[in-house]
PDB file of C-alpha atoms in Angstrom:
ATOM      1  CA  MET A   1     162.041-137.235 -13.921  1.00  0.00           C
ATOM      2  CA  ILE A   2     162.288-135.942 -10.353  1.00  0.00           C
ATOM      3  CA  ILE A   3     162.285-132.176  -9.788  1.00  0.00           C
ATOM      4  CA  ASP A   4     162.749-130.464  -6.441  1.00  0.00           C
ATOM      5  CA  PHE A   5     160.614-127.344  -6.651  1.00  0.00           C
ATOM      6  CA  HIS A   6     161.903-125.598  -3.539  1.00  0.00           C
ATOM      7  CA  VAL A   7     165.671-125.260  -3.198  1.00  0.00           C
ATOM      8  CA  HIS A   8     167.417-122.307  -1.581  1.00  0.00           C
ATOM      9  CA  PHE A   9     170.898-121.018  -2.351  1.00  0.00           C
ATOM     10  CA  GLY A  10     173.266-118.732  -0.477  1.00  0.00           C
ATOM     11  CA  LYS A  11     173.026-117.538   3.101  1.00  0.00           C
ATOM     12  CA  ASP A  12     169.849-116.791   5.010  1.00  0.00           C
ATOM     13  CA  ARG A  13     169.451-114.025   7.578  1.00  0.00           C
ATOM     14  CA  ASN A  14     168.847-116.695  10.241  1.00  0.00           C
ATOM     15  CA  GLY A  15     172.173-118.404   9.529  1.00  0.00           C
ATOM     16  CA  ASP A  16     171.060-121.241   7.236  1.00  0.00           C
ATOM     17  CA  ALA A  17     173.204-121.708   4.154  1.00  0.00           C
ATOM     18  CA  ALA A  18     173.419-123.825   1.016  1.00  0.00           C
ATOM     19  CA  SER A  19     176.336-123.798  -1.396  1.00  0.00           C
ATOM     20  CA  LEU A  20     176.493-125.154  -4.921  1.00  0.00           C
ATOM     21  CA  SER A  21     178.324-128.227  -3.638  1.00  0.00           C
ATOM     22  CA  ASP A  22     175.553-128.808  -1.054  1.00  0.00           C
ATOM     23  CA  ILE A  23     172.966-128.666  -3.815  1.00  0.00           C
ATOM     24  CA  GLN A  24     174.979-130.919  -6.121  1.00  0.00           C
ATOM     25  CA  GLU A  25     175.265-133.466  -3.314  1.00  0.00           C
ATOM     26  CA  GLN A  26     171.468-133.481  -2.862  1.00  0.00           C
ATOM     27  CA  VAL A  27     170.933-133.763  -6.628  1.00  0.00           C
ATOM     28  CA  LYS A  28     173.159-136.825  -6.758  1.00  0.00           C
ATOM     29  CA  LYS A  29     171.861-138.400  -3.525  1.00  0.00           C
ATOM     30  CA  ASN A  30     168.188-137.994  -4.476  1.00  0.00           C
ATOM     31  CA  LYS A  31     168.649-138.604  -8.213  1.00  0.00           C
ATOM     32  CA  LEU A  32     167.132-135.246  -9.104  1.00  0.00           C
ATOM     33  CA  ALA A  33     166.864-134.157 -12.725  1.00  0.00           C
ATOM     34  CA  LYS A  34     166.252-130.487 -11.909  1.00  0.00           C
ATOM     35  CA  VAL A  35     166.056-128.090  -8.986  1.00  0.00           C
ATOM     36  CA  ILE A  36     164.058-124.867  -8.880  1.00  0.00           C
ATOM     37  CA  LEU A  37     166.613-122.574  -7.274  1.00  0.00           C
ATOM     38  CA  PHE A  38     166.120-119.220  -5.604  1.00  0.00           C
ATOM     39  CA  PRO A  39     167.962-117.292  -2.907  1.00  0.00           C
ATOM     40  CA  PHE A  40     167.479-117.581   0.807  1.00  0.00           C
ATOM     41  CA  ASN A  41     165.995-114.519   2.499  1.00  0.00           C
ATOM     42  CA  SER A  42     168.805-111.962   2.593  1.00  0.00           C
ATOM     43  CA  GLU A  43     169.520-108.294   2.103  1.00  0.00           C
ATOM     44  CA  ASN A  44     170.923-109.005  -1.380  1.00  0.00           C
ATOM     45  CA  LEU A  45     168.038-110.873  -3.007  1.00  0.00           C
ATOM     46  CA  LEU A  46     168.493-109.360  -6.454  1.00  0.00           C
ATOM     47  CA  GLN A  47     172.264-109.853  -6.470  1.00  0.00           C
ATOM     48  CA  ASN A  48     171.845-113.442  -5.260  1.00  0.00           C
ATOM     49  CA  SER A  49     169.181-114.083  -7.915  1.00  0.00           C
ATOM     50  CA  HIS A  50     171.651-112.920 -10.566  1.00  0.00           C
ATOM     51  CA  GLN A  51     174.251-115.296  -9.126  1.00  0.00           C
ATOM     52  CA  ILE A  52     171.764-118.138  -9.563  1.00  0.00           C
ATOM     53  CA  LEU A  53     171.330-117.133 -13.211  1.00  0.00           C
ATOM     54  CA  ASP A  54     175.074-117.475 -13.677  1.00  0.00           C
ATOM     55  CA  LEU A  55     175.041-120.898 -12.006  1.00  0.00           C
ATOM     56  CA  ALA A  56     172.183-122.046 -14.258  1.00  0.00           C
ATOM     57  CA  GLN A  57     174.273-121.279 -17.347  1.00  0.00           C
ATOM     58  CA  GLN A  58     176.987-123.604 -16.053  1.00  0.00           C
ATOM     59  CA  HIS A  59     174.750-126.303 -14.520  1.00  0.00           C
ATOM     60  CA  PRO A  60     171.755-127.398 -16.616  1.00  0.00           C
ATOM     61  CA  PHE A  61     170.009-129.055 -13.661  1.00  0.00           C
ATOM     62  CA  ILE A  62     169.359-125.583 -12.167  1.00  0.00           C
ATOM     63  CA  VAL A  63     166.140-123.766 -13.071  1.00  0.00           C
ATOM     64  CA  PRO A  64     166.656-120.150 -11.923  1.00  0.00           C
ATOM     65  CA  PHE A  65     163.875-118.256 -10.161  1.00  0.00           C
ATOM     66  CA  LEU A  66     163.929-114.546  -9.399  1.00  0.00           C
ATOM     67  CA  ARG A  67     163.327-113.448  -5.833  1.00  0.00           C
ATOM     68  CA  PHE A  68     163.052-109.804  -4.838  1.00  0.00           C
ATOM     69  CA  ASP A  69     161.688-107.562  -2.121  1.00  0.00           C
ATOM     70  CA  PRO A  70     159.008-105.316  -3.659  1.00  0.00           C
ATOM     71  CA  THR A  71     159.625-102.672  -0.997  1.00  0.00           C
ATOM     72  CA  ILE A  72     163.290-102.332  -1.964  1.00  0.00           C
ATOM     73  CA  ILE A  73     163.664-103.042  -5.691  1.00  0.00           C
ATOM     74  CA  THR A  74     163.340-100.082  -8.026  1.00  0.00           C
ATOM     75  CA  LYS A  75     161.093-100.171 -11.067  1.00  0.00           C
ATOM     76  CA  SER A  76     164.105-100.027 -13.392  1.00  0.00           C
ATOM     77  CA  GLU A  77     165.860-102.876 -11.530  1.00  0.00           C
ATOM     78  CA  LEU A  78     162.740-105.015 -11.794  1.00  0.00           C
ATOM     79  CA  THR A  79     162.294-104.203 -15.477  1.00  0.00           C
ATOM     80  CA  LEU A  80     165.869-105.255 -16.189  1.00  0.00           C
ATOM     81  CA  ALA A  81     165.599-108.395 -14.063  1.00  0.00           C
ATOM     82  CA  LEU A  82     162.429-109.496 -15.847  1.00  0.00           C
ATOM     83  CA  GLN A  83     164.319-109.346 -19.157  1.00  0.00           C
ATOM     84  CA  GLU A  84     166.763-111.961 -17.877  1.00  0.00           C
ATOM     85  CA  LYS A  85     166.298-115.697 -18.344  1.00  0.00           C
ATOM     86  CA  TYR A  86     164.542-116.436 -15.086  1.00  0.00           C
ATOM     87  CA  ARG A  87     161.999-119.219 -15.348  1.00  0.00           C
ATOM     88  CA  GLY A  88     159.758-117.996 -12.605  1.00  0.00           C
TER      89      GLY A  88
END
């Protein structure tokens, strides 16, 4: 089983981007069983992390990871996020 442990999703502040179709193409090309997926660096880390959770429910090869900025997230937002089905 091959797992890619570092895959970004969405749009980065520097202009990089990766869509679901980009990721699916890499999964197929590299014969990956799973990808550890988390958002690029953006202003909407929590929202983008939640989007990855939704994608993981539809695509079993995705292992969703939470990414957040500790200087921005509120305690209540973090508490709620940690109750979700993030794997890391």
